[in-house]
């Protein structure tokens, strides 16, 4: 069904059609290699692979080995269709590492960008930025200014901004520095966000 949908949209659209898929449909068997091949045949311009199933949510690490197998399949089919990987990318060094290991053409970042929007600059510069509290507040203020500019400064615009801001701040408040020299090996061994940081000392307030 997805193949037919993509084929119809690609045939009727002057714009390139990209698709994001998981390792399996909800409740189904893992079939991402077959799905990516079918999407290629259907005319997809690019495919992003989220290395988890819907059921796994954030309880299991993304399967970058399976993403790499999709890259190999795509190359054997002639290449030409970019493949992007997604899953457990919280730092620029992980993004570069996963690209090198799996062979994907690029990566998609979700929670990593919500927690620290400057991850894209880090990736471009290949350098981690650990902002001070004042610098982080400046970033958050800029976000609020962008929302004001986008939604408007009337009552309706403020309602929309205040709808999104608490959601963003919930992610922004999760920021923790993860320098490569300290967390590089740990991130590779335990890529889930909740397994990277050591347990808080007993008696620490949540």
Short mmCIF file of C-alpha atoms in Angstrom, two decimals:
data_model
loop_
_atom_site.label_atom_id
_atom_site.label_comp_id
_atom_site.label_asym_id
_atom_site.label_seq_id
_atom_site.Cartn_x
_atom_site.Cartn_y
_atom_site.Cartn_z
CA UNK A 1 0.00 0.00 0.00
CA UNK A 2 2.84 2.42 0.83
CA UNK A 3 4.52 1.53 -2.45
CA UNK A 4 1.36 2.36 -4.42
CA UNK A 5 0.92 5.62 -2.51
CA UNK A 6 4.49 6.77 -3.16
CA UNK A 7 4.35 5.71 -6.79
CA UNK A 8 1.19 7.74 -7.37
CA UNK A 9 2.50 10.85 -5.58
CA UNK A 10 5.91 10.68 -7.28
CA UNK A 11 4.30 10.33 -10.70
CA UNK A 12 2.06 13.34 -10.19
CA UNK A 13 4.37 15.69 -8.30
CA UNK A 14 6.95 18.06 -9.80
CA UNK A 15 8.75 17.95 -6.44
CA UNK A 16 10.94 15.09 -5.21
CA UNK A 17 9.17 12.77 -2.79
CA UNK A 18 11.03 11.61 0.31
CA UNK A 19 9.79 8.99 2.74
CA UNK A 20 10.58 8.17 6.37
CA UNK A 21 10.05 4.61 7.57
CA UNK A 22 10.64 2.50 10.67
CA UNK A 23 12.09 -1.00 10.77
CA UNK A 24 8.57 -2.44 10.64
CA UNK A 25 4.97 -1.37 10.42
CA UNK A 26 3.10 -1.28 13.71
CA UNK A 27 2.67 -4.82 14.95
CA UNK A 28 4.39 -6.29 11.89
CA UNK A 29 7.61 -8.17 11.25
CA UNK A 30 10.84 -6.30 10.56
CA UNK A 31 10.83 -5.80 6.78
CA UNK A 32 12.60 -2.49 6.26
CA UNK A 33 15.03 -3.88 3.66
CA UNK A 34 12.15 -4.99 1.45
CA UNK A 35 10.26 -1.73 2.04
CA UNK A 36 13.24 0.45 1.09
CA UNK A 37 13.69 -1.56 -2.11
CA UNK A 38 10.03 -1.13 -2.99
CA UNK A 39 10.17 2.60 -2.29
CA UNK A 40 13.16 2.89 -4.57
CA UNK A 41 11.22 1.13 -7.34
CA UNK A 42 8.22 3.37 -6.69
CA UNK A 43 10.23 6.53 -7.40
CA UNK A 44 11.11 7.82 -3.94
CA UNK A 45 13.80 10.49 -4.18
CA UNK A 46 15.21 9.69 -0.73
CA UNK A 47 14.38 7.50 2.25
CA UNK A 48 15.04 8.11 5.94
CA UNK A 49 15.19 5.02 8.14
CA UNK A 50 14.33 5.29 11.83
CA UNK A 51 16.24 2.39 13.34
CA UNK A 52 13.45 1.27 15.70
CA UNK A 53 9.98 -0.20 15.55
CA UNK A 54 6.99 1.72 16.88
CA UNK A 55 6.62 -0.79 19.71
CA UNK A 56 10.23 -0.34 20.83
CA UNK A 57 9.77 3.40 21.32
CA UNK A 58 12.79 4.47 23.39
CA UNK A 59 13.27 1.18 25.25
CA UNK A 60 15.70 -0.25 22.67
CA UNK A 61 18.65 1.29 20.88
CA UNK A 62 18.32 2.10 17.20
CA UNK A 63 19.53 -0.73 14.97
CA UNK A 64 22.22 0.91 12.87
CA UNK A 65 23.45 -2.48 11.67
CA UNK A 66 20.14 -2.98 9.86
CA UNK A 67 20.34 0.56 8.48
CA UNK A 68 23.79 -0.31 7.09
CA UNK A 69 22.32 -3.42 5.42
CA UNK A 70 19.75 -1.20 3.70
CA UNK A 71 22.61 0.98 2.44
CA UNK A 72 24.33 -2.10 1.02
CA UNK A 73 21.11 -3.23 -0.67
CA UNK A 74 20.65 0.21 -2.19
CA UNK A 75 24.20 0.22 -3.54
CA UNK A 76 23.72 -3.23 -5.09
CA UNK A 77 20.56 -1.93 -6.78
CA UNK A 78 22.57 0.83 -8.45
CA UNK A 79 22.63 3.55 -5.81
CA UNK A 80 21.42 7.04 -6.66
CA UNK A 81 18.71 7.20 -4.01
CA UNK A 82 20.03 8.89 -0.84
CA UNK A 83 19.45 7.03 2.41
CA UNK A 84 19.43 8.81 5.76
CA UNK A 85 19.69 7.23 9.19
CA UNK A 86 17.88 8.24 12.36
CA UNK A 87 18.05 7.16 15.98
CA UNK A 88 19.94 7.96 19.20
CA UNK A 89 21.94 10.87 17.82
CA UNK A 90 22.55 13.38 20.60
CA UNK A 91 26.01 14.66 19.63
CA UNK A 92 27.92 15.68 16.55
CA UNK A 93 30.54 12.98 17.06
CA UNK A 94 27.85 10.28 17.08
CA UNK A 95 26.31 11.67 13.89
CA UNK A 96 29.66 11.64 12.09
CA UNK A 97 30.46 8.21 13.49
CA UNK A 98 27.17 6.66 12.44
CA UNK A 99 27.53 8.08 8.94
CA UNK A 100 31.00 6.57 8.62
CA UNK A 101 30.00 3.20 10.06
CA UNK A 102 26.74 2.70 8.18
CA UNK A 103 27.48 4.46 4.90
CA UNK A 104 24.30 6.57 4.95
CA UNK A 105 24.27 9.77 2.93
CA UNK A 106 23.08 11.83 5.87
CA UNK A 107 21.35 11.67 9.23
CA UNK A 108 18.11 12.98 10.68
CA UNK A 109 18.14 14.27 14.24
CA UNK A 110 15.06 14.41 16.47
CA UNK A 111 15.44 14.70 20.24
CA UNK A 112 19.08 15.69 19.85
CA UNK A 113 18.01 18.88 18.09
CA UNK A 114 15.16 19.59 20.49
CA UNK A 115 17.49 19.29 23.47
CA UNK A 116 20.23 21.42 21.92
CA UNK A 117 19.28 23.25 18.71
CA UNK A 118 22.95 24.12 18.12
CA UNK A 119 23.77 20.50 17.23
CA UNK A 120 23.68 21.39 13.53
CA UNK A 121 26.41 23.99 13.95
CA UNK A 122 28.41 21.45 15.94
CA UNK A 123 28.04 18.93 13.12
CA UNK A 124 29.13 21.47 10.50
CA UNK A 125 32.11 22.62 12.55
CA UNK A 126 32.97 19.13 13.86
CA UNK A 127 33.33 20.74 17.26
CA UNK A 128 31.22 20.46 20.40
CA UNK A 129 29.91 23.66 21.98
CA UNK A 130 29.26 23.62 25.70
CA UNK A 131 27.39 26.87 26.36
CA UNK A 132 27.32 28.62 29.68
CA UNK A 133 24.00 29.15 31.44
CA UNK A 134 23.87 32.71 30.08
CA UNK A 135 24.55 31.50 26.52
CA UNK A 136 21.81 28.90 26.80
CA UNK A 137 19.34 31.53 28.01
CA UNK A 138 20.29 33.62 24.96
CA UNK A 139 19.44 30.68 22.70
CA UNK A 140 16.08 30.20 24.42
CA UNK A 141 15.32 33.91 24.15
CA UNK A 142 16.08 33.76 20.44
CA UNK A 143 13.61 30.89 20.11
CA UNK A 144 10.93 33.00 21.80
CA UNK A 145 11.73 35.91 19.46
CA UNK A 146 11.45 33.63 16.42
CA UNK A 147 8.05 32.44 17.63
CA UNK A 148 6.91 36.01 18.11
CA UNK A 149 8.04 36.83 14.59
CA UNK A 150 6.40 33.72 13.11
CA UNK A 151 3.10 33.65 15.00
CA UNK A 152 2.65 37.39 15.52
CA UNK A 153 2.43 39.50 18.66
CA UNK A 154 -1.35 39.64 18.90
CA UNK A 155 -3.45 37.57 21.28
CA UNK A 156 -3.78 34.71 18.79
CA UNK A 157 -0.03 34.63 18.13
CA UNK A 158 0.80 34.63 21.83
CA UNK A 159 -1.60 31.74 22.44
CA UNK A 160 0.15 29.71 19.76
CA UNK A 161 3.60 30.56 21.09
CA UNK A 162 2.61 29.64 24.64
CA UNK A 163 1.26 26.35 23.33
CA UNK A 164 4.66 25.38 21.89
CA UNK A 165 7.11 27.02 24.29
CA UNK A 166 6.45 24.73 27.31
CA UNK A 167 6.88 21.70 25.04
CA UNK A 168 10.21 23.02 23.76
CA UNK A 169 11.43 23.94 27.22
CA UNK A 170 10.67 20.42 28.42
CA UNK A 171 13.32 19.23 25.96
CA UNK A 172 15.71 22.16 26.41
CA UNK A 173 15.83 21.48 30.16
CA UNK A 174 17.23 18.00 29.49
CA UNK A 175 20.52 19.37 28.16
CA UNK A 176 23.66 17.86 29.65
CA UNK A 177 27.18 18.29 28.28
CA UNK A 178 28.37 15.02 26.71
CA UNK A 179 32.03 15.63 25.79
CA UNK A 180 33.45 12.92 23.55
CA UNK A 181 36.47 12.22 25.72
CA UNK A 182 34.16 11.36 28.61
CA UNK A 183 31.05 9.97 26.92
CA UNK A 184 32.21 8.77 23.49
CA UNK A 185 32.73 5.14 24.46
CA UNK A 186 29.70 5.11 26.75
CA UNK A 187 27.47 6.48 23.99
CA UNK A 188 28.59 3.70 21.66
CA UNK A 189 28.02 1.00 24.28
CA UNK A 190 24.79 2.45 25.72
CA UNK A 191 23.28 4.76 23.08
CA UNK A 192 19.89 5.25 24.73
CA UNK A 193 19.55 8.67 26.34
CA UNK A 194 18.56 7.19 29.68
CA UNK A 195 21.59 4.86 29.83
CA UNK A 196 24.36 7.36 29.07
CA UNK A 197 24.56 9.29 32.27
CA UNK A 198 25.67 7.53 35.45
CA UNK A 199 22.98 7.14 38.14
CA UNK A 200 22.50 10.18 40.35
CA UNK A 201 24.08 9.86 43.80
CA UNK A 202 21.72 8.53 46.44
CA UNK A 203 19.71 11.28 48.04
CA UNK A 204 19.97 13.61 45.01
CA UNK A 205 16.77 15.53 44.32
CA UNK A 206 15.07 14.53 41.01
#
